[in-house]
mmCIF file of C-alpha atoms in Angstrom:
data_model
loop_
_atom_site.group_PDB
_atom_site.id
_atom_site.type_symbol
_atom_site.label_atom_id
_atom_site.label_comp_id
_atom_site.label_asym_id
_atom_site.label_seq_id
_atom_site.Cartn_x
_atom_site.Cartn_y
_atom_site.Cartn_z
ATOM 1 C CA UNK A 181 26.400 -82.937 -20.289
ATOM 2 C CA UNK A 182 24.552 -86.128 -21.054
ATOM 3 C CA UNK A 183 22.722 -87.345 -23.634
ATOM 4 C CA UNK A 184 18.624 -86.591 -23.981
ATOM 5 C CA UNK A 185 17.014 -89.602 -24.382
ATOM 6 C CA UNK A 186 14.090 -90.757 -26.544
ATOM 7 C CA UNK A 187 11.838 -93.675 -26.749
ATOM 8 C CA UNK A 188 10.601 -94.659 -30.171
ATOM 9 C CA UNK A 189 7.182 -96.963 -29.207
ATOM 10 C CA UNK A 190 6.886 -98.956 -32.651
ATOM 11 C CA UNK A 191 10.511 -99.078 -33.331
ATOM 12 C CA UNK A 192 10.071 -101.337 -36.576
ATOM 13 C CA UNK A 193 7.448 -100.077 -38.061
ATOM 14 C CA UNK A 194 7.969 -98.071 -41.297
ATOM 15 C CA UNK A 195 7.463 -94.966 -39.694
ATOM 16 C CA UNK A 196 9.467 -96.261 -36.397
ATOM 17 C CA UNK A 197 12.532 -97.264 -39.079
ATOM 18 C CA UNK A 198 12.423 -94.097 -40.652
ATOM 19 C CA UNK A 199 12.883 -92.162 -37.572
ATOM 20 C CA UNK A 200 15.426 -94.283 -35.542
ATOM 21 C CA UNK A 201 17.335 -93.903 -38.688
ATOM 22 C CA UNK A 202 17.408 -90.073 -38.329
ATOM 23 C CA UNK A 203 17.711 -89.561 -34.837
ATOM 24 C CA UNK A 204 20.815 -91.034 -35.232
ATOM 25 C CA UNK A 205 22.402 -89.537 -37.995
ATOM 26 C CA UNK A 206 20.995 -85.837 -36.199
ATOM 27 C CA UNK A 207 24.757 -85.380 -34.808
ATOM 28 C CA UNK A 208 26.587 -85.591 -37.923
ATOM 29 C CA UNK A 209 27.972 -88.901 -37.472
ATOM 30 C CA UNK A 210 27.944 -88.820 -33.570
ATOM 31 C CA UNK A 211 24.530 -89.872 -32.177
ATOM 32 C CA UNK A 212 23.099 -86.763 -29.938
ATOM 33 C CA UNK A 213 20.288 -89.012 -28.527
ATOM 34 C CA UNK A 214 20.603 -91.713 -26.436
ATOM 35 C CA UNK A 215 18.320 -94.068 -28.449
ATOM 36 C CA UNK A 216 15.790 -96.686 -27.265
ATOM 37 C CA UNK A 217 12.594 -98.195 -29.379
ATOM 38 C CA UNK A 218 10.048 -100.857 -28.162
ATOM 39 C CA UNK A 219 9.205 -103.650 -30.276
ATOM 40 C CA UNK A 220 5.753 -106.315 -30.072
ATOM 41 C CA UNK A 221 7.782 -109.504 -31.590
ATOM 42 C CA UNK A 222 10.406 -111.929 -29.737
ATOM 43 C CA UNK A 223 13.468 -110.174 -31.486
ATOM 44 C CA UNK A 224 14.008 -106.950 -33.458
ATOM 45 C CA UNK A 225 15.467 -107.346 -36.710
ATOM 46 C CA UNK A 226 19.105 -107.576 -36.708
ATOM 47 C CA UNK A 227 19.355 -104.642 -39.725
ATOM 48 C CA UNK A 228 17.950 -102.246 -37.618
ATOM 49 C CA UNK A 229 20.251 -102.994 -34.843
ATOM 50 C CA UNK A 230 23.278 -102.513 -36.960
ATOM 51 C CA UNK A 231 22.135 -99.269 -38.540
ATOM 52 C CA UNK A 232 21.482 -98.070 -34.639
ATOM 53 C CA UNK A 233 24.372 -99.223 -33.017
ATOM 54 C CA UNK A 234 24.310 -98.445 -28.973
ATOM 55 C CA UNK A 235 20.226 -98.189 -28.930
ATOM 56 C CA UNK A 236 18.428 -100.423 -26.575
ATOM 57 C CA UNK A 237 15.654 -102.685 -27.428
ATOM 58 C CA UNK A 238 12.978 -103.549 -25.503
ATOM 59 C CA UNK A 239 10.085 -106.060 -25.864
ATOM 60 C CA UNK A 240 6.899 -104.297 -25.245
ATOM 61 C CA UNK A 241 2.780 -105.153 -25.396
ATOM 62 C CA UNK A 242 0.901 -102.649 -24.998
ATOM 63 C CA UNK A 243 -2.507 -104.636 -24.270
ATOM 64 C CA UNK A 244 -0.938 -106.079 -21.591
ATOM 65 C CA UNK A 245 1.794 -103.041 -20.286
ATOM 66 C CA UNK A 246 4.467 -105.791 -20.059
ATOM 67 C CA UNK A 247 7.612 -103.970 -20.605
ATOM 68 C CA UNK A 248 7.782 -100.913 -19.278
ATOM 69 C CA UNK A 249 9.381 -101.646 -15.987
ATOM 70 C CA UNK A 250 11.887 -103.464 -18.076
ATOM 71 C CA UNK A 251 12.106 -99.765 -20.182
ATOM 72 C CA UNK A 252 12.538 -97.915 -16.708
ATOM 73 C CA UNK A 253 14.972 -99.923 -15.287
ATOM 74 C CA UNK A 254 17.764 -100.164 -18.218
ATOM 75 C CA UNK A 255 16.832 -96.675 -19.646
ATOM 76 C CA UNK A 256 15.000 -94.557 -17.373
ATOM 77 C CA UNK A 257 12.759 -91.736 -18.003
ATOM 78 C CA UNK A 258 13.351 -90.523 -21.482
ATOM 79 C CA UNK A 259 12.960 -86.694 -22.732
ATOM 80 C CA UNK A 260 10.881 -87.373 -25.860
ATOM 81 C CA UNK A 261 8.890 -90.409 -26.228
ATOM 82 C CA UNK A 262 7.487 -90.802 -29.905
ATOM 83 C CA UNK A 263 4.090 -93.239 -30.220
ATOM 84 C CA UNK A 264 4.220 -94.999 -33.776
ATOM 85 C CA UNK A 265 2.385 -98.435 -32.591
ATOM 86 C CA UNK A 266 -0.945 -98.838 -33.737
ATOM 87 C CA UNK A 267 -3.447 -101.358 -35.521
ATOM 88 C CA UNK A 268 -3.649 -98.533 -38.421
ATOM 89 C CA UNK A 269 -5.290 -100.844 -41.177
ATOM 90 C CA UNK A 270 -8.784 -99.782 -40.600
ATOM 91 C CA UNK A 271 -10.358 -103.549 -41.971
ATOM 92 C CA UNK A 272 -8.224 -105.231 -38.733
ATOM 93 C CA UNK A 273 -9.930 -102.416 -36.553
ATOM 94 C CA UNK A 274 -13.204 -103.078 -37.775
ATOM 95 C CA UNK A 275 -12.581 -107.319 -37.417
ATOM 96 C CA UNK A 276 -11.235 -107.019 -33.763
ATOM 97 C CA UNK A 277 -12.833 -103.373 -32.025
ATOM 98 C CA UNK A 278 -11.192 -104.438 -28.395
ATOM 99 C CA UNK A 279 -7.490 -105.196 -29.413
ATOM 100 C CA UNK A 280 -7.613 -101.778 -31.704
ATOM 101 C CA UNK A 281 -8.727 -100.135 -28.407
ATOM 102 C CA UNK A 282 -6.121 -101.171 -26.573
ATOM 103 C CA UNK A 283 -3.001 -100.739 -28.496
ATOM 104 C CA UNK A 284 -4.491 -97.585 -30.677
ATOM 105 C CA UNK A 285 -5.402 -95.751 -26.945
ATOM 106 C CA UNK A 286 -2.047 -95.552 -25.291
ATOM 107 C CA UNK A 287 -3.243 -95.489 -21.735
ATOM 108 C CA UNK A 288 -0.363 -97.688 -20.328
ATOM 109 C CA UNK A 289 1.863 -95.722 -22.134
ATOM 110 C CA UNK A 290 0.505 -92.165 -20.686
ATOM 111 C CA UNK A 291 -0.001 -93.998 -16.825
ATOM 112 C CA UNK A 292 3.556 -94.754 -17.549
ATOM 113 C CA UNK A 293 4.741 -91.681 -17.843
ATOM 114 C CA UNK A 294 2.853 -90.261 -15.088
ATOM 115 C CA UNK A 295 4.781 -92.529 -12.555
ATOM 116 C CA UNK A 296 7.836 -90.354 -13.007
ATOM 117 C CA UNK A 297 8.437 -87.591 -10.275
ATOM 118 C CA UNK A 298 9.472 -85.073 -12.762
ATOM 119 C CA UNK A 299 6.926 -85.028 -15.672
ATOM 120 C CA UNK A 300 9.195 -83.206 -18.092
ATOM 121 C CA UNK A 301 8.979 -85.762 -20.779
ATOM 122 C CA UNK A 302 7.237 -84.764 -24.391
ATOM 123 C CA UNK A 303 4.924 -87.300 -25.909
ATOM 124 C CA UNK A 304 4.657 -86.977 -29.200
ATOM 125 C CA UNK A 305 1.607 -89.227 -30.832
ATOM 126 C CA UNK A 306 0.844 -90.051 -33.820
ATOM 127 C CA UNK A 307 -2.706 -89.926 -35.256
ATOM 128 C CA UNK A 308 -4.726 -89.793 -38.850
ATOM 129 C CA UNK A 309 -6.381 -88.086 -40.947
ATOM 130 C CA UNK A 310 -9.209 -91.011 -40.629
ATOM 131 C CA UNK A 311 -11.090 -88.670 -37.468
ATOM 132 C CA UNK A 312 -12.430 -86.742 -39.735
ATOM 133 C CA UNK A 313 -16.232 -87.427 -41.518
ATOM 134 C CA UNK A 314 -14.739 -86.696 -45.052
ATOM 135 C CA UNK A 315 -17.889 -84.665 -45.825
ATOM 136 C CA UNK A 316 -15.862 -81.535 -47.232
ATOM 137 C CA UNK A 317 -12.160 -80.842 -48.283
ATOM 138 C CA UNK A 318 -9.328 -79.205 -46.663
ATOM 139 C CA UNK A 319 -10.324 -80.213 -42.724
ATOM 140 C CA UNK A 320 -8.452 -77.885 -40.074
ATOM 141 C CA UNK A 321 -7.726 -78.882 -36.480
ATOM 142 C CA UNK A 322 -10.437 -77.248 -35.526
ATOM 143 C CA UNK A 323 -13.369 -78.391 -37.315
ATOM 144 C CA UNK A 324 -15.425 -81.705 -35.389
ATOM 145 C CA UNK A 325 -13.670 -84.845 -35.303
ATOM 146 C CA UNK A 326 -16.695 -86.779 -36.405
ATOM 147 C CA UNK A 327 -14.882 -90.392 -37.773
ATOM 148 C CA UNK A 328 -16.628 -93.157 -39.501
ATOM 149 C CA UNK A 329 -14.916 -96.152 -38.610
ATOM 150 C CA UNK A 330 -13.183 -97.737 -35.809
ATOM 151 C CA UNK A 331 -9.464 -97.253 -36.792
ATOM 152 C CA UNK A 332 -10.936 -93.595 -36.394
ATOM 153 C CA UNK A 333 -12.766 -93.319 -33.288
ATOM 154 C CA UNK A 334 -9.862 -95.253 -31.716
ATOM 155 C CA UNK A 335 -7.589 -92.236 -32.384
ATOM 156 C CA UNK A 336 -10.235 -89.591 -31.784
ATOM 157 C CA UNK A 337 -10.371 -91.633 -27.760
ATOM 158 C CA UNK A 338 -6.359 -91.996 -28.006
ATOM 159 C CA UNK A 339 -6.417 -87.947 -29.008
ATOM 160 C CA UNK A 340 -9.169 -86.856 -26.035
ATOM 161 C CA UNK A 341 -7.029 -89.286 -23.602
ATOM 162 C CA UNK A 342 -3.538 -87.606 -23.882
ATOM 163 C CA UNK A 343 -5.298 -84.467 -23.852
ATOM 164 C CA UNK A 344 -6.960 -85.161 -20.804
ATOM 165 C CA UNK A 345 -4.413 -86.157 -18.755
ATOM 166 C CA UNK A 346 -1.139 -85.411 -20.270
ATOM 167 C CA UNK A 347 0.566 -82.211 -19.939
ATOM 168 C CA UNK A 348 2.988 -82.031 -22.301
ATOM 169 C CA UNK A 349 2.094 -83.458 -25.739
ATOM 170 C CA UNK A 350 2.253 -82.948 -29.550
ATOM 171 C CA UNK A 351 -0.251 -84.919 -31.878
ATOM 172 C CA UNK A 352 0.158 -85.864 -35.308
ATOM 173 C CA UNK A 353 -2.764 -86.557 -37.368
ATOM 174 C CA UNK A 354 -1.127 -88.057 -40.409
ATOM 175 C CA UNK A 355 -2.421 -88.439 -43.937
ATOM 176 C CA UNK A 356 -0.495 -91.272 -45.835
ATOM 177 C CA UNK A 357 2.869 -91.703 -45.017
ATOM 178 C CA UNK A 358 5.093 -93.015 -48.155
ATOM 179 C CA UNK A 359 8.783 -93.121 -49.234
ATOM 180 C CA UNK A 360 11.542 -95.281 -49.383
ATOM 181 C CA UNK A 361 11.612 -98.892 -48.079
ATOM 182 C CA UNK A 362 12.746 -99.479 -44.465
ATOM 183 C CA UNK A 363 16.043 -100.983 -43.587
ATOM 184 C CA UNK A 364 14.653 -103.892 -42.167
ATOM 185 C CA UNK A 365 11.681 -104.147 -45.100
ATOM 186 C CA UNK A 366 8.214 -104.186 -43.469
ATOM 187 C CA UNK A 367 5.609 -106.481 -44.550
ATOM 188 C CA UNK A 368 3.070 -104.199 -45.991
ATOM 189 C CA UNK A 369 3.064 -103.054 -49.209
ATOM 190 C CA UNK A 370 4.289 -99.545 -49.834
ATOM 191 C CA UNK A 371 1.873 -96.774 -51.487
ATOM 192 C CA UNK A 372 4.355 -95.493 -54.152
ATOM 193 C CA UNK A 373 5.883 -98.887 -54.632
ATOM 194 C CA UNK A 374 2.721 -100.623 -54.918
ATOM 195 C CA UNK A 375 1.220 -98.222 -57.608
ATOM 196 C CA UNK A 376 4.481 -99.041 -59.355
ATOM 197 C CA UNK A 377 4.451 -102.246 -59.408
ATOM 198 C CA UNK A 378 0.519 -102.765 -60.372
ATOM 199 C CA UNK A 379 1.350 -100.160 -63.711
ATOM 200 C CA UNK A 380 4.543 -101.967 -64.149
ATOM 201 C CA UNK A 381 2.583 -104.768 -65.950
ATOM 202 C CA UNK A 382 1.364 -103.009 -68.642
ATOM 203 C CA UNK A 383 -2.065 -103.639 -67.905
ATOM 204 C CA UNK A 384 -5.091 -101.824 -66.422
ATOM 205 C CA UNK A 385 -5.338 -101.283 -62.713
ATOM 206 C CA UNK A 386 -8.525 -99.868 -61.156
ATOM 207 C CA UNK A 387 -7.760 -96.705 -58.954
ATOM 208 C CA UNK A 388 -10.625 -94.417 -57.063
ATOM 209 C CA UNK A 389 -11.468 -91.278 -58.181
ATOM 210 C CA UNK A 390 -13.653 -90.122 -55.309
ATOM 211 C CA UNK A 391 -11.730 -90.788 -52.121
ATOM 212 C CA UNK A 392 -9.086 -87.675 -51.737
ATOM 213 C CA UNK A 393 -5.888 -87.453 -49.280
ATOM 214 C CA UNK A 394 -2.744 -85.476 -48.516
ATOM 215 C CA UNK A 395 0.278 -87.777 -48.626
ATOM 216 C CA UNK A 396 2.930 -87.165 -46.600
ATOM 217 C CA UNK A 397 6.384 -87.973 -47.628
ATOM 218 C CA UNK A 398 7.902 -89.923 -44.888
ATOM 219 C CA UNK A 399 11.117 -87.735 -44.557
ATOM 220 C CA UNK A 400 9.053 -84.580 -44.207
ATOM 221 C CA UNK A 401 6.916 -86.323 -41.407
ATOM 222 C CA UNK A 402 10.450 -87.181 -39.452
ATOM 223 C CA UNK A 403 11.723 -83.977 -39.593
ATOM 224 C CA UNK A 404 9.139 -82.291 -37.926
ATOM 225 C CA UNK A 405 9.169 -85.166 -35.409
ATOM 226 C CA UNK A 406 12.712 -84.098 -34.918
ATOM 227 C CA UNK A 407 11.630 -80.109 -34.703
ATOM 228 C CA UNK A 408 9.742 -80.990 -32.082
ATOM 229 C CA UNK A 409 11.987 -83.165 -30.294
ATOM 230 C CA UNK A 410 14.624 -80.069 -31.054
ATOM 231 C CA UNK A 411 12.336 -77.430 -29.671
ATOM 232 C CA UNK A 412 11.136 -78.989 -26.439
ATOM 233 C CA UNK A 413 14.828 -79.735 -25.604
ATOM 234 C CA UNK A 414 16.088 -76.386 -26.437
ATOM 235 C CA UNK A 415 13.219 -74.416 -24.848
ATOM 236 C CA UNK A 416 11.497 -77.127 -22.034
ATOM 237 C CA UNK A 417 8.727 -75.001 -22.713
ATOM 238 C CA UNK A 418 5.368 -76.499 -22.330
ATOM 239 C CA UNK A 419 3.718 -78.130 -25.290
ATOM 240 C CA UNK A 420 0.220 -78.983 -26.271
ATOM 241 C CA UNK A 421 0.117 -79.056 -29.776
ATOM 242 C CA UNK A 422 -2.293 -80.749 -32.526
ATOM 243 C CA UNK A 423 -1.036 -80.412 -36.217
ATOM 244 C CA UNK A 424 -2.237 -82.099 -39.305
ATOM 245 C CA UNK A 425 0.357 -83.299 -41.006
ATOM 246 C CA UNK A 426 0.088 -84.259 -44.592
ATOM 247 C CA UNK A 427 1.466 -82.772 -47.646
ATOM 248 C CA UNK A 428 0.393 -79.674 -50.185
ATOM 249 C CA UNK A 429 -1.349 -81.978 -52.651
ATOM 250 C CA UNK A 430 -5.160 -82.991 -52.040
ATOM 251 C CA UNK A 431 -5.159 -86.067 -54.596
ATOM 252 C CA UNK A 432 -7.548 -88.884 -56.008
ATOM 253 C CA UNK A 433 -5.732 -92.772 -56.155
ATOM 254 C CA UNK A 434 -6.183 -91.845 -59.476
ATOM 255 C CA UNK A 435 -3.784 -88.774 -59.432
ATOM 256 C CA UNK A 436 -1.872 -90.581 -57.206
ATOM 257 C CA UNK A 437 -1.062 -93.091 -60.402
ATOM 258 C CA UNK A 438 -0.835 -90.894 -62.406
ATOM 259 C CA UNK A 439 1.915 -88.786 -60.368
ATOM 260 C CA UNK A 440 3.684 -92.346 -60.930
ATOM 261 C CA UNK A 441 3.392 -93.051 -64.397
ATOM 262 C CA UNK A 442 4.349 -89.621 -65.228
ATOM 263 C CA UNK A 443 7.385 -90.247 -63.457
ATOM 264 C CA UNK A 444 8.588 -93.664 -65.230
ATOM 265 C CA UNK A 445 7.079 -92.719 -68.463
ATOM 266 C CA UNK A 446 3.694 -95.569 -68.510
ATOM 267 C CA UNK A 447 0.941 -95.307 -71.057
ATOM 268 C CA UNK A 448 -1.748 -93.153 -69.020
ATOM 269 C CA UNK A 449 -4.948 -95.220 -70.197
ATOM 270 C CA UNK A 450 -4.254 -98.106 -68.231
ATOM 271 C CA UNK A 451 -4.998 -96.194 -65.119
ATOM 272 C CA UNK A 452 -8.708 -97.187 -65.018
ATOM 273 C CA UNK A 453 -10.523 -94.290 -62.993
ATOM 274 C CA UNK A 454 -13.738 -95.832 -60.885
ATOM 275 C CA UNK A 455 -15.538 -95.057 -57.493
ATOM 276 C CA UNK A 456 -14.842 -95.802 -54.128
ATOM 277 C CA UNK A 457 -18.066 -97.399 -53.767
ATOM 278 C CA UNK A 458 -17.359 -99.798 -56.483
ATOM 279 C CA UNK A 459 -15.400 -101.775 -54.117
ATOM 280 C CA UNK A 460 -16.485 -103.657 -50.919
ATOM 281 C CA UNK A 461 -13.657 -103.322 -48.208
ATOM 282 C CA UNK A 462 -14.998 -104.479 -45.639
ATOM 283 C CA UNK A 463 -14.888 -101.571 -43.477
ATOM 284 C CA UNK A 464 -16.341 -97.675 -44.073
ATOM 285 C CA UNK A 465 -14.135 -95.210 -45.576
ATOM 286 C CA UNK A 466 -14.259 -91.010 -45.258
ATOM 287 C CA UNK A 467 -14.602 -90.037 -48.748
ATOM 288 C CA UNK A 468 -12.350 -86.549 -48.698
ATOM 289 C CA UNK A 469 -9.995 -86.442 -45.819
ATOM 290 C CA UNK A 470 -8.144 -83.588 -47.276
ATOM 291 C CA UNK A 471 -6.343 -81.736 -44.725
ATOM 292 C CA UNK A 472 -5.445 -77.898 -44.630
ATOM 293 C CA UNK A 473 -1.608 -77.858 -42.961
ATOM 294 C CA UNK A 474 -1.351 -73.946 -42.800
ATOM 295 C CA UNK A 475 -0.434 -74.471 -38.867
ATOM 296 C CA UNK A 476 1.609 -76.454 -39.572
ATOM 297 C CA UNK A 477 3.775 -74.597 -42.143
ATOM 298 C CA UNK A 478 3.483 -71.544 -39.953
ATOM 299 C CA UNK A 479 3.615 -73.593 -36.472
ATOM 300 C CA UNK A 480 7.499 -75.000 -37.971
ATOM 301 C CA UNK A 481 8.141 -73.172 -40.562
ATOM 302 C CA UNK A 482 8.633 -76.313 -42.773
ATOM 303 C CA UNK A 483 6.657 -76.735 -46.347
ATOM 304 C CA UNK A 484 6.338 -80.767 -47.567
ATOM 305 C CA UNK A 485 7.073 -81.852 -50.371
ATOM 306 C CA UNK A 486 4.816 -82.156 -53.587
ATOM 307 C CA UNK A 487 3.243 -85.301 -54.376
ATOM 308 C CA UNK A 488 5.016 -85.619 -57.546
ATOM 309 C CA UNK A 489 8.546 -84.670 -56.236
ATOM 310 C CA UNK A 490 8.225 -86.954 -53.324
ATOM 311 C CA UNK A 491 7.594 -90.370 -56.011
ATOM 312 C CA UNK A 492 10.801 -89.121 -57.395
ATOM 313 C CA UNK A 493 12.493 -89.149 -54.358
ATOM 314 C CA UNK A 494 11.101 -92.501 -53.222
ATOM 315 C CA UNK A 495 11.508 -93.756 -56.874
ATOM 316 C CA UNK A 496 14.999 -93.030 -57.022
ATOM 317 C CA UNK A 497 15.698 -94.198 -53.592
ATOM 318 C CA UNK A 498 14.818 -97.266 -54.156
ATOM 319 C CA UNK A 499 17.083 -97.881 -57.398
ATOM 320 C CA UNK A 500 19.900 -97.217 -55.135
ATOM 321 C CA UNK A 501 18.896 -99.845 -52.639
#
């Protein structure tokens, strides 16, 4: 029997890292998948490579579709195709409105798909948290996307586009994704790794006390990627899914630190508590984005980890490396 085969779009992203990484070690040392991930610069980084040995590569850009006859002709139509590209920091959405429209909407990627004969392959998409107005706490699938910015309404169009004409999809809205550094380290800084770093120095860091999330611990968010991916080869029943997917905490930046310093042992009072609107950024931002995940849990039966055991697990992960 052959392999299934899935497409990771955004292959070196931290996300995109994180789940290449895990879709190969699925077999117990023998790689189930036959892998292939899609990457927007001239070559992917040679660490990634090596950690994925027998995946393809393939340069894609998604403003312009270049690439995917490339994709089709060394890899075919894959099973499971997992969207991680975006333009997800909401300032560079906000700066350039077009470019986050093109690359956050996957149209080319969807049209793709829809020139195979059989349309039996799952796309599973990656959203936010940001489509919500951030008026109340503890949104549900349900309730009105109503976003504020443009990072947002480009994944409310990107939702209502696979929805419209996809037939077989699973979307993700995702709260903040942290953990352990990639194998191929990404350029942006890291949320746990960041916080530790600023308290680090002994001296006080401003956090916000008035903007709330549900971090997601990367390794949680990958393993229900690979339910998924699991289920719809198992059953090839159809699948139109939209989960939020964050984890049990709803948290401040300032609990967020203070999950942190607990965890190394810093003096508390240099975490400086002040409000969101304090700070110009440039670009709008939902003040309580709190997400319920009870479909989830019952949906996959799988409960995320705690705020505060996830920055141990990142923590410690990243003494080892």
């Amino acid at each position: 029997m052959s392999k299934k085969k899935v497409l990771v779009v955004g292959g070196t992203g931290y996300l995109g890292q994180h789940l290449l990484q895990a879709y190969y070690a699925n077999g117990n040392g023998k790689n189930p998948y036959d892998l292939a991930f899609t990457h927007h610069s001239n070559l992917p980084p040679k660490p990634i490579l090596d950690s994925i040995p027998g995946s393809l590569a393939f340069q894609l850009d998604l403003k312009s579709d270049n690439g995917f006859e490339a994709i089709s002709n060394a890899f075919g139509q894959p099973d499971v195709v997992v969207n991680c590209a975006a333009i997800s920091v909401p300032r560079a959405c906000e700066i350039d409105p077009a470019a986050a429209h093109a690359i956050n909407v996957p149209s080319s990627l969807v049209h793709w798909l829809q020139s195979f004969k059989e349309r039996n392959t799952l796309l599973i998409h990656l959203s936010t948290d940001q489509v919500y107005e951030g008026v109340k706490s503890l949104y549900k699938e349900d309730d009105i996307a109503v976003p504020v910015n443009v990072y947002g309404k480009t994944k409310v169009a990107a939702e209502q586009f696979i929805s419209d004409n996809y037939s077989n999809y699973a979307i993700l809205r995702s709260s903040i994704i942290y953990g352990p550094q990639t194998v191929s380290p990404v350029p942006k800084s890291l949320p746990v790794q960041w916080i530790d770093g600023a308290l680090a120095k002994g001296e006080k860091v401003e956090f916000f006390h008035d903007e709330f999330r549900c971090p997601i611990y990367v390794k949680d968010l990958v393993n229900i990627i690979l339910a998924l991916t699991n289920q719809w080869i198992s059953e090839g029943k159809q699948i139109q899914l939209l989960l939020n997917t964050g984890g049990p905490d709803r948290l401040s930046r300032v609990q967020m630190a203070e999950a942190v310093a607990q965890f190394r042992g810093y003096d508390m009072s240099i975490i400086k508590s002040v409000s969101a609107s304090s700070v110009d950024r440039g670009v709008r931002s939902p003040p309580d984005i709190s997400m319920d995940v009870t479909r989830l849990v019952q949906t996959l039966r799988m409960n995320p980890v705690s705020f505060k055991d996830g920055v141990g697990l990142t923590l410690t992960a990243e003494a080892k490396q």
